[in-house]
PDB file of C-alpha atoms and ligand atoms in Angstrom:
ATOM      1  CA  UNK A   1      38.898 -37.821  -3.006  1.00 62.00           C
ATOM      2  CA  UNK A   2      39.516 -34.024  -1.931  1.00 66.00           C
ATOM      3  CA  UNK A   3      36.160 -33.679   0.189  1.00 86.00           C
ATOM      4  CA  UNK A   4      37.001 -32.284   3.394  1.00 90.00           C
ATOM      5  CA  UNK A   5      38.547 -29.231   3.627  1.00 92.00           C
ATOM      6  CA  UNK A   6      40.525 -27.719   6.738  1.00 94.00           C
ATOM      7  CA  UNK A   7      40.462 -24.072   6.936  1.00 96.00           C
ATOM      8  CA  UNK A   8      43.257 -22.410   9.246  1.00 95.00           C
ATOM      9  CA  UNK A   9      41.959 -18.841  10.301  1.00 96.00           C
ATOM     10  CA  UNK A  10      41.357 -17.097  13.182  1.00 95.00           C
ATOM     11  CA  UNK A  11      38.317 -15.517  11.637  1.00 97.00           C
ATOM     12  CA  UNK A  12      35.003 -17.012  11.993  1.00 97.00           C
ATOM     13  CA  UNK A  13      33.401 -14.212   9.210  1.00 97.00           C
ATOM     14  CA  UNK A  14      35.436 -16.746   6.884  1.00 98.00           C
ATOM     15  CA  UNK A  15      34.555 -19.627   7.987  1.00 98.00           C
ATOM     16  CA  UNK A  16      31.356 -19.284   7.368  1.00 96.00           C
ATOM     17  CA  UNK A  17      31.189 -17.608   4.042  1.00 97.00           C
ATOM     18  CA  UNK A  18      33.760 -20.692   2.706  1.00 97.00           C
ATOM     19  CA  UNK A  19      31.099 -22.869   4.255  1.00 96.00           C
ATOM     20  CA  UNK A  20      28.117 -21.442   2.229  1.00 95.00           C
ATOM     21  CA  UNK A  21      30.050 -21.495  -0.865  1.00 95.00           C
ATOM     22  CA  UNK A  22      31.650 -25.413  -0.830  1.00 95.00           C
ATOM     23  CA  UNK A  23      28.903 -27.191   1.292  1.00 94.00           C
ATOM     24  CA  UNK A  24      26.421 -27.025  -2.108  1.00 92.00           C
ATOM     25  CA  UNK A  25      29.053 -28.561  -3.667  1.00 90.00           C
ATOM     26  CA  UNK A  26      29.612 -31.324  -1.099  1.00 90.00           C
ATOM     27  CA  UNK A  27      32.852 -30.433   0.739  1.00 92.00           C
ATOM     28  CA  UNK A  28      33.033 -30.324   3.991  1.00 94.00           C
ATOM     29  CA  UNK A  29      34.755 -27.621   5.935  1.00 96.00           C
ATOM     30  CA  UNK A  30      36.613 -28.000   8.783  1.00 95.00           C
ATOM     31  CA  UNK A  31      37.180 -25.058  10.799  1.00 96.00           C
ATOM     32  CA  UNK A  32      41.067 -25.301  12.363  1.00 94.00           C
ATOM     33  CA  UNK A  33      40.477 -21.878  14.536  1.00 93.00           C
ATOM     34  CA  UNK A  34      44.181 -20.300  14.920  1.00 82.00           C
ATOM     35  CA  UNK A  35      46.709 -17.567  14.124  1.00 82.00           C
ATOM     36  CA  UNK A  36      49.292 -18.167  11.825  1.00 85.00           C
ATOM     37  CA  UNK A  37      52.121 -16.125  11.606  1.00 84.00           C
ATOM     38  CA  UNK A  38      51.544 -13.378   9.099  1.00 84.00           C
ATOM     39  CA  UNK A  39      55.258 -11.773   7.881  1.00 85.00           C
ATOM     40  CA  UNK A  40      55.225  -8.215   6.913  1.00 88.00           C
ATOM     41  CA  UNK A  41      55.708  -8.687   3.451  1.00 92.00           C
ATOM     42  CA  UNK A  42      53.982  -7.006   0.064  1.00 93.00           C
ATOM     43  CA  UNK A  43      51.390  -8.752  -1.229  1.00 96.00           C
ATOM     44  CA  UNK A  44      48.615 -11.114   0.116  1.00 96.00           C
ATOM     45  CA  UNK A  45      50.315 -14.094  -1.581  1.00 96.00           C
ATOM     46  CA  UNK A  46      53.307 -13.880  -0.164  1.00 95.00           C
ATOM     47  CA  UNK A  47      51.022 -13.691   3.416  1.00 94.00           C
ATOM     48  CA  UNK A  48      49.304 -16.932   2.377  1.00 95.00           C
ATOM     49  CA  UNK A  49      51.744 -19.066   1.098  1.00 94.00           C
ATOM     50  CA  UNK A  50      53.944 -17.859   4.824  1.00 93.00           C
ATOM     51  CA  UNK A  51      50.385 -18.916   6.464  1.00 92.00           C
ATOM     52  CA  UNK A  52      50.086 -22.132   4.556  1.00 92.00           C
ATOM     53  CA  UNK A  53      53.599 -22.754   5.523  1.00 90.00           C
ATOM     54  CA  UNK A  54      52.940 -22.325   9.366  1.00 88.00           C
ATOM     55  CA  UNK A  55      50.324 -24.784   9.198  1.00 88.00           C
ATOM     56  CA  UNK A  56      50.891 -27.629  12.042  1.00 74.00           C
ATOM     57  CA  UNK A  57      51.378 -31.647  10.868  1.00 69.00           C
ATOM     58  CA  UNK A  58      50.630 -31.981   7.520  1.00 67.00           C
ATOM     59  CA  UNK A  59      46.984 -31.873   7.353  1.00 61.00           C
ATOM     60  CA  UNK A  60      46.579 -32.731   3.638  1.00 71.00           C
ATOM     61  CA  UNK A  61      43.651 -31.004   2.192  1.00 85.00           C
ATOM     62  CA  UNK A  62      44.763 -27.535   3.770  1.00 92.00           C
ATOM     63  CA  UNK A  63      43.397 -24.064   3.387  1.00 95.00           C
ATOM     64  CA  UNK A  64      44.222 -20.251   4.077  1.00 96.00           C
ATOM     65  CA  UNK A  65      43.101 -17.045   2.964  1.00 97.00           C
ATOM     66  CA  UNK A  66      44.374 -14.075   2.985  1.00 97.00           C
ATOM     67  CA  UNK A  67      42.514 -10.996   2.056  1.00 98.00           C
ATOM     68  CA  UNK A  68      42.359  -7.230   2.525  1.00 98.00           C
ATOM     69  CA  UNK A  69      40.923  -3.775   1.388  1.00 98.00           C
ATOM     70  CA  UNK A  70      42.785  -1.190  -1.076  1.00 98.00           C
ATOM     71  CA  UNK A  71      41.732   1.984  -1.220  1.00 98.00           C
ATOM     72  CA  UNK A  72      42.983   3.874  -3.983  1.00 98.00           C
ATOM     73  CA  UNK A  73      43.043   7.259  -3.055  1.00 98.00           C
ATOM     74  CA  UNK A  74      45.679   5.992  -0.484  1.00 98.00           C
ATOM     75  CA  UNK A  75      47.642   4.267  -2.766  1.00 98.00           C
ATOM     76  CA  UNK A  76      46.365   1.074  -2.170  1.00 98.00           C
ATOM     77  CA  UNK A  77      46.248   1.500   2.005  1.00 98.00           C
ATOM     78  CA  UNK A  78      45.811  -0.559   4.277  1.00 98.00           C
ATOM     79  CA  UNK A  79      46.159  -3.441   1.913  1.00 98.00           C
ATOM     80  CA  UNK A  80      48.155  -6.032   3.416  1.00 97.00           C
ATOM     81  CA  UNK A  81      47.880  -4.314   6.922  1.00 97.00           C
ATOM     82  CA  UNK A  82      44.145  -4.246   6.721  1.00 98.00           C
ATOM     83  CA  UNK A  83      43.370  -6.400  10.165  1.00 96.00           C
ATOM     84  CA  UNK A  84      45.538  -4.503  12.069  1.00 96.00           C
ATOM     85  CA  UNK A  85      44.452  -1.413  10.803  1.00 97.00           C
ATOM     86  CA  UNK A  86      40.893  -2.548  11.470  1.00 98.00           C
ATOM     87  CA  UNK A  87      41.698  -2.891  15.241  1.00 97.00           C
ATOM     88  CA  UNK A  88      43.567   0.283  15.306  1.00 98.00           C
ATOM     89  CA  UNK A  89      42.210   2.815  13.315  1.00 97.00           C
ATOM     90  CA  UNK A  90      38.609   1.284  12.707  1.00 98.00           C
ATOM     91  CA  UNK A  91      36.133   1.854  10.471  1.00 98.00           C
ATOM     92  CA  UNK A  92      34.866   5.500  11.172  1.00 98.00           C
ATOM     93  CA  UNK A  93      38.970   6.381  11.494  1.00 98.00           C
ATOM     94  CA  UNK A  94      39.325   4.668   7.406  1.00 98.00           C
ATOM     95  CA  UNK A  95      35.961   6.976   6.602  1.00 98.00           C
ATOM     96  CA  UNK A  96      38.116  10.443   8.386  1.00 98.00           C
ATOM     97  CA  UNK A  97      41.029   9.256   6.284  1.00 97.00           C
ATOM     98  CA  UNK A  98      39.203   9.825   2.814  1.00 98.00           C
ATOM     99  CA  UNK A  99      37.187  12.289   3.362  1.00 97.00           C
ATOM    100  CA  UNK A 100      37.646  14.565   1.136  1.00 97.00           C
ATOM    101  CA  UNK A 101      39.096  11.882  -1.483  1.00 98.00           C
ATOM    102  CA  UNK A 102      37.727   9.789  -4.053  1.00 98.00           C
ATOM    103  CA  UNK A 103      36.340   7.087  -2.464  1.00 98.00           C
ATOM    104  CA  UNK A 104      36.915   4.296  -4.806  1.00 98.00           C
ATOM    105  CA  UNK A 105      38.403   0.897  -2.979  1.00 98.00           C
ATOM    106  CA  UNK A 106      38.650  -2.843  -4.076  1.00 98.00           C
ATOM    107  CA  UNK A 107      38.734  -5.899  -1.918  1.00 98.00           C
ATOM    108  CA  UNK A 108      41.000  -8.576  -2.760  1.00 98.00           C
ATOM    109  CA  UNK A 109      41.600 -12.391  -1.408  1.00 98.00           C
ATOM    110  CA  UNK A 110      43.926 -15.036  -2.035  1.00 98.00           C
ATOM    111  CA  UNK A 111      43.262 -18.443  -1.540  1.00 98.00           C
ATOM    112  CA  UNK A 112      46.464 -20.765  -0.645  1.00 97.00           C
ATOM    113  CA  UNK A 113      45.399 -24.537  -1.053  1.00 95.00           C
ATOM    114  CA  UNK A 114      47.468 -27.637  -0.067  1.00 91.00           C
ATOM    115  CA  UNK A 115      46.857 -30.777  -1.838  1.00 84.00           C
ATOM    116  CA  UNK A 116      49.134 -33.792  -1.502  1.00 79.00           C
ATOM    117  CA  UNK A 117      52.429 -31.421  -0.943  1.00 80.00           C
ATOM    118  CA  UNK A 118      51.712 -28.866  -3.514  1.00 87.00           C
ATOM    119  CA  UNK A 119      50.550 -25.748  -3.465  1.00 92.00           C
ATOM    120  CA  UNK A 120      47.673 -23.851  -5.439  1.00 96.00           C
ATOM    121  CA  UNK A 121      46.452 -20.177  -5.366  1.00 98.00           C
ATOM    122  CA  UNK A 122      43.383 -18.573  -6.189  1.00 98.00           C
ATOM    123  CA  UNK A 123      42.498 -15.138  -5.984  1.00 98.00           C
ATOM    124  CA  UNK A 124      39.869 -12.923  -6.752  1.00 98.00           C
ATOM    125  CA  UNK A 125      38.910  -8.879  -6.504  1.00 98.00           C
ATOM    126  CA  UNK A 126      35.761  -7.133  -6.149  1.00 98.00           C
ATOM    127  CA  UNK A 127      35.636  -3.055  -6.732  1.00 98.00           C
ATOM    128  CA  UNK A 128      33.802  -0.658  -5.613  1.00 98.00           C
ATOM    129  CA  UNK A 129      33.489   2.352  -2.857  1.00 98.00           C
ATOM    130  CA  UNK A 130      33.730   3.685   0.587  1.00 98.00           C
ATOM    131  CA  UNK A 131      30.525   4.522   1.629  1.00 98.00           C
ATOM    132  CA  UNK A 132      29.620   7.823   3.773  1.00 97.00           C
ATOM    133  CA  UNK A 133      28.644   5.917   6.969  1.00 98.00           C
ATOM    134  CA  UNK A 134      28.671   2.444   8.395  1.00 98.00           C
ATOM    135  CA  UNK A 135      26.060   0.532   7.392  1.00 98.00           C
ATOM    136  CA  UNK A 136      24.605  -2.923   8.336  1.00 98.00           C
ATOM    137  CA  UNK A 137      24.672  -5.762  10.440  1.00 97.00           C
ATOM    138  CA  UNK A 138      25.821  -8.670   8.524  1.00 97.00           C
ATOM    139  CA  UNK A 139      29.530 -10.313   7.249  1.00 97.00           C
ATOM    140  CA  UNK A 140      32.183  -8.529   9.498  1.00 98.00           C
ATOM    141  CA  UNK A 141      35.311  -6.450   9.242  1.00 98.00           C
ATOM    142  CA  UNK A 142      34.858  -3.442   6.455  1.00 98.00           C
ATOM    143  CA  UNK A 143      31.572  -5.037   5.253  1.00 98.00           C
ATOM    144  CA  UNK A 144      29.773  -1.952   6.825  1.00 98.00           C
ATOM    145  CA  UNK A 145      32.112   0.411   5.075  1.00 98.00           C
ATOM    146  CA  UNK A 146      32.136  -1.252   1.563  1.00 98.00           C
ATOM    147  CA  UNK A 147      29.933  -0.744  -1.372  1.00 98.00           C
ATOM    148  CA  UNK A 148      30.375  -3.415  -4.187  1.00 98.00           C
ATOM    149  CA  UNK A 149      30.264  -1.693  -7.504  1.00 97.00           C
ATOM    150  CA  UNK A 150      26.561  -0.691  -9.127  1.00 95.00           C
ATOM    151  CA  UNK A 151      25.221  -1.368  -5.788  1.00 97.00           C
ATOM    152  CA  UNK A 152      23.525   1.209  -3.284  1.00 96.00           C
ATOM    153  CA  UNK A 153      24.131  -1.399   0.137  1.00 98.00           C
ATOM    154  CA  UNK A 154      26.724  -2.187   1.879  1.00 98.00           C
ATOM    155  CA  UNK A 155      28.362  -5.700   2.054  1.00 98.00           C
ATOM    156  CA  UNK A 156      26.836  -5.793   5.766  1.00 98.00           C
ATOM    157  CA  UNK A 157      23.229  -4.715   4.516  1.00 98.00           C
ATOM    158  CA  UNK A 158      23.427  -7.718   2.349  1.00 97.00           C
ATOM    159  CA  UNK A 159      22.650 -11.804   2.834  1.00 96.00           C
ATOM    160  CA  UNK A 160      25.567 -14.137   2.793  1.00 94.00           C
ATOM    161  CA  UNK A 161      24.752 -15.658  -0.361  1.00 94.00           C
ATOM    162  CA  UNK A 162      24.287 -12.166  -1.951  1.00 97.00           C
ATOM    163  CA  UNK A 163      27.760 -11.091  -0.685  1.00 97.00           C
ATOM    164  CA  UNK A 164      28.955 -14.183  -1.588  1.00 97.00           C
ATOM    165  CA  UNK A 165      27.875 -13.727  -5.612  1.00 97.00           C
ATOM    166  CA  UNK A 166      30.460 -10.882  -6.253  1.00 98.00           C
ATOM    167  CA  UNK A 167      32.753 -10.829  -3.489  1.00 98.00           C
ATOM    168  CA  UNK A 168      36.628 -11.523  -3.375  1.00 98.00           C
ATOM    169  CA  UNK A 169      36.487 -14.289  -1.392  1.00 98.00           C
ATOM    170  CA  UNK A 170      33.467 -16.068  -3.384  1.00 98.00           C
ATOM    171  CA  UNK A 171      35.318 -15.588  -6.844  1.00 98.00           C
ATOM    172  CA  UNK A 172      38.530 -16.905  -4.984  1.00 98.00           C
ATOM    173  CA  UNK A 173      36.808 -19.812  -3.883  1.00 97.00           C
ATOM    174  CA  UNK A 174      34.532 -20.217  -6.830  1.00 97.00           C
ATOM    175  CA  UNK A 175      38.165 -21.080  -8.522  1.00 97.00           C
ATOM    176  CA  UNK A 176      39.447 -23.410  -5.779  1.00 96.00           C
ATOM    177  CA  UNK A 177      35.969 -25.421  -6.440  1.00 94.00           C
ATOM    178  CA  UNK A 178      36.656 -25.739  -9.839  1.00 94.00           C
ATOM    179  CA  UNK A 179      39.687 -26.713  -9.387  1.00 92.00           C
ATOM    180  CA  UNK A 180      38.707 -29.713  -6.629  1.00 89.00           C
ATOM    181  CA  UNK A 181      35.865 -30.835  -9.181  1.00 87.00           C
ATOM    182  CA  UNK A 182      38.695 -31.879 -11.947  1.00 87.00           C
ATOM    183  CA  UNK A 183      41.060 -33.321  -9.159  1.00 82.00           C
ATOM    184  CA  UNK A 184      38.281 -35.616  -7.960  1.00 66.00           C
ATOM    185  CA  UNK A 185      35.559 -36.107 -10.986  1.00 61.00           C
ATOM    186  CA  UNK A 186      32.540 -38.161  -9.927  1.00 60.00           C
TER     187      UNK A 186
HETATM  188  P1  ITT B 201      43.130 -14.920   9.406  1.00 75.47           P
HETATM  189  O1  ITT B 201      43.292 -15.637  10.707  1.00 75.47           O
HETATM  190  O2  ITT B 201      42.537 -15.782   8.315  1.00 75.47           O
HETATM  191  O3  ITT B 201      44.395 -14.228   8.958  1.00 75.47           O
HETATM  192  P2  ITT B 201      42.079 -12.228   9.632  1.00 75.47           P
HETATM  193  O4  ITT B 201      40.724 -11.683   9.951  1.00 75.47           O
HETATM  194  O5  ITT B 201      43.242 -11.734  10.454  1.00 75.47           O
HETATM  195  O6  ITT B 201      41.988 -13.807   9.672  1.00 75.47           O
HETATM  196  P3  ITT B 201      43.446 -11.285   7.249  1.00 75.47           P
HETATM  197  O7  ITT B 201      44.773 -11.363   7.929  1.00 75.47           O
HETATM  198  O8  ITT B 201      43.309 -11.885   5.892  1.00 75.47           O
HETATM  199  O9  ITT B 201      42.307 -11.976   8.110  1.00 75.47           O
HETATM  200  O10 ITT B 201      43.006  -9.781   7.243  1.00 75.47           O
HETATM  201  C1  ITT B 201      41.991  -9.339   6.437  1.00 75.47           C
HETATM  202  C2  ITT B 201      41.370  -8.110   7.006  1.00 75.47           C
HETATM  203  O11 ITT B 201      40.446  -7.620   6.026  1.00 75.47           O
HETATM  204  C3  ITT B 201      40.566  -8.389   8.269  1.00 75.47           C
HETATM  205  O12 ITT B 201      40.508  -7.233   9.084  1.00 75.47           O
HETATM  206  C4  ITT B 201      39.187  -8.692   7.720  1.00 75.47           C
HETATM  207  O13 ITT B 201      38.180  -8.375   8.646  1.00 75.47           O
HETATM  208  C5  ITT B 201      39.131  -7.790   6.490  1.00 75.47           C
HETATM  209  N1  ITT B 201      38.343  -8.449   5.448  1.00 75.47           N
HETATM  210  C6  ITT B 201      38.752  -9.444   4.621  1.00 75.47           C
HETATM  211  N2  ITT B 201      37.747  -9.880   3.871  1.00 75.47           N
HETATM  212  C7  ITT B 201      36.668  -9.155   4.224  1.00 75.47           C
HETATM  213  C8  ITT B 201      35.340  -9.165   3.835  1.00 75.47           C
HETATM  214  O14 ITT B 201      34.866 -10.053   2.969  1.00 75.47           O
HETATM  215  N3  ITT B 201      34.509  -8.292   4.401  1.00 75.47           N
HETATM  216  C9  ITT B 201      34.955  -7.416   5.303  1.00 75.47           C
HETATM  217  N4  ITT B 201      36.195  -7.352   5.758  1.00 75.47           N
HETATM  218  C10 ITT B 201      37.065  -8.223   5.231  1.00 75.47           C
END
């Protein structure tokens, strides 16, 4: 029976958002607080499968995520780069880069899952916009820069749960659930 989870991350932001989706659902999840070596590759699943793959021992029930912000007036920038670009640039240097441009952005995430020696992924998006200023106190990382589509507040001005309804990282996980329920019915 799949019902506790380790989560490798370094990012606590995760942890607990992963935690608010799965506990309702009765998995436990184990926070295994790290950094994993992230390549400079492409896309976000080649980062997570290369995270998954620097996991320690063979922890059975193992999960990464990988996740980022594309804006697309900058063709899709930072994207796979977005942490670093985070601790660089920051938020009010990503609101100097597009001013000016549209301001139209989606978040993504991808889930990499190990379960008995293979390997699942589950991703999910979320679009919407750059907003003018940064806003809010909740979530973390671009949350106070990021506007989910139709709505006027920022992921940061938002409740976890409400974040969690139409992020990335909930449909992502929403996915991985599903896919636990039929690997261990009732
Ligand atoms: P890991 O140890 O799991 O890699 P990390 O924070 O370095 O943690 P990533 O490498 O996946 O995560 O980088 C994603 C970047 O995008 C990072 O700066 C996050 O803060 C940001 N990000 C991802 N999801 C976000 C969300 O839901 N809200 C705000 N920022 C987010």
């Amino acid at each position: 029976m799949v019902r506790t989870v380790a989560f490798y991350t370094s990012n606590p932001g995760k942890v607990e958002e992963v935690r608010t989706l799965l506990s309702p659902l009765g998995y436990r999840v184990v926070w295994r607080k790290g950094a994993l070596l992230e390549p400079q590759v492409d896309t976000l699943e080649e980062v997570a499968v290369c995270k998954l793959a620097d996991i320690p021992g063979k922890a059975t029930f193992a999960m990464v995520e990988d996740s980022g912000i594309f804006i697309d007036s900058l063709g899709g920038f930072p994207g796979v780069y977005s942490a670093y670009v985070l601790r660089t640039v920051g938020l009010d240097g990503i609101l100097r880069l597009v001013k000016g441009k549209p301001r139209d952005a989606e978040f993504r995430a991808v889930v990499a899952f190990r379960h008995e020696g293979k390997v699942k992924l589950f991703s999910g998006r979320v679009r919407g916009a750059l907003s003018r200023s940064v806003r809010g106190t909740h979530g973390f990382g671009y949350d106070p820069i990021f506007l989910p589509h139709g709505s006027q507040r920022t992921t940061a001005e938002m409740e976890p749960e409400e974040k969690n309804a139409v992020s990335h990282r909930g449909k992502a996980v929403r996915q991985l659930a599903a896919w636990l329920r039929k690997q261990t019915p009732d």
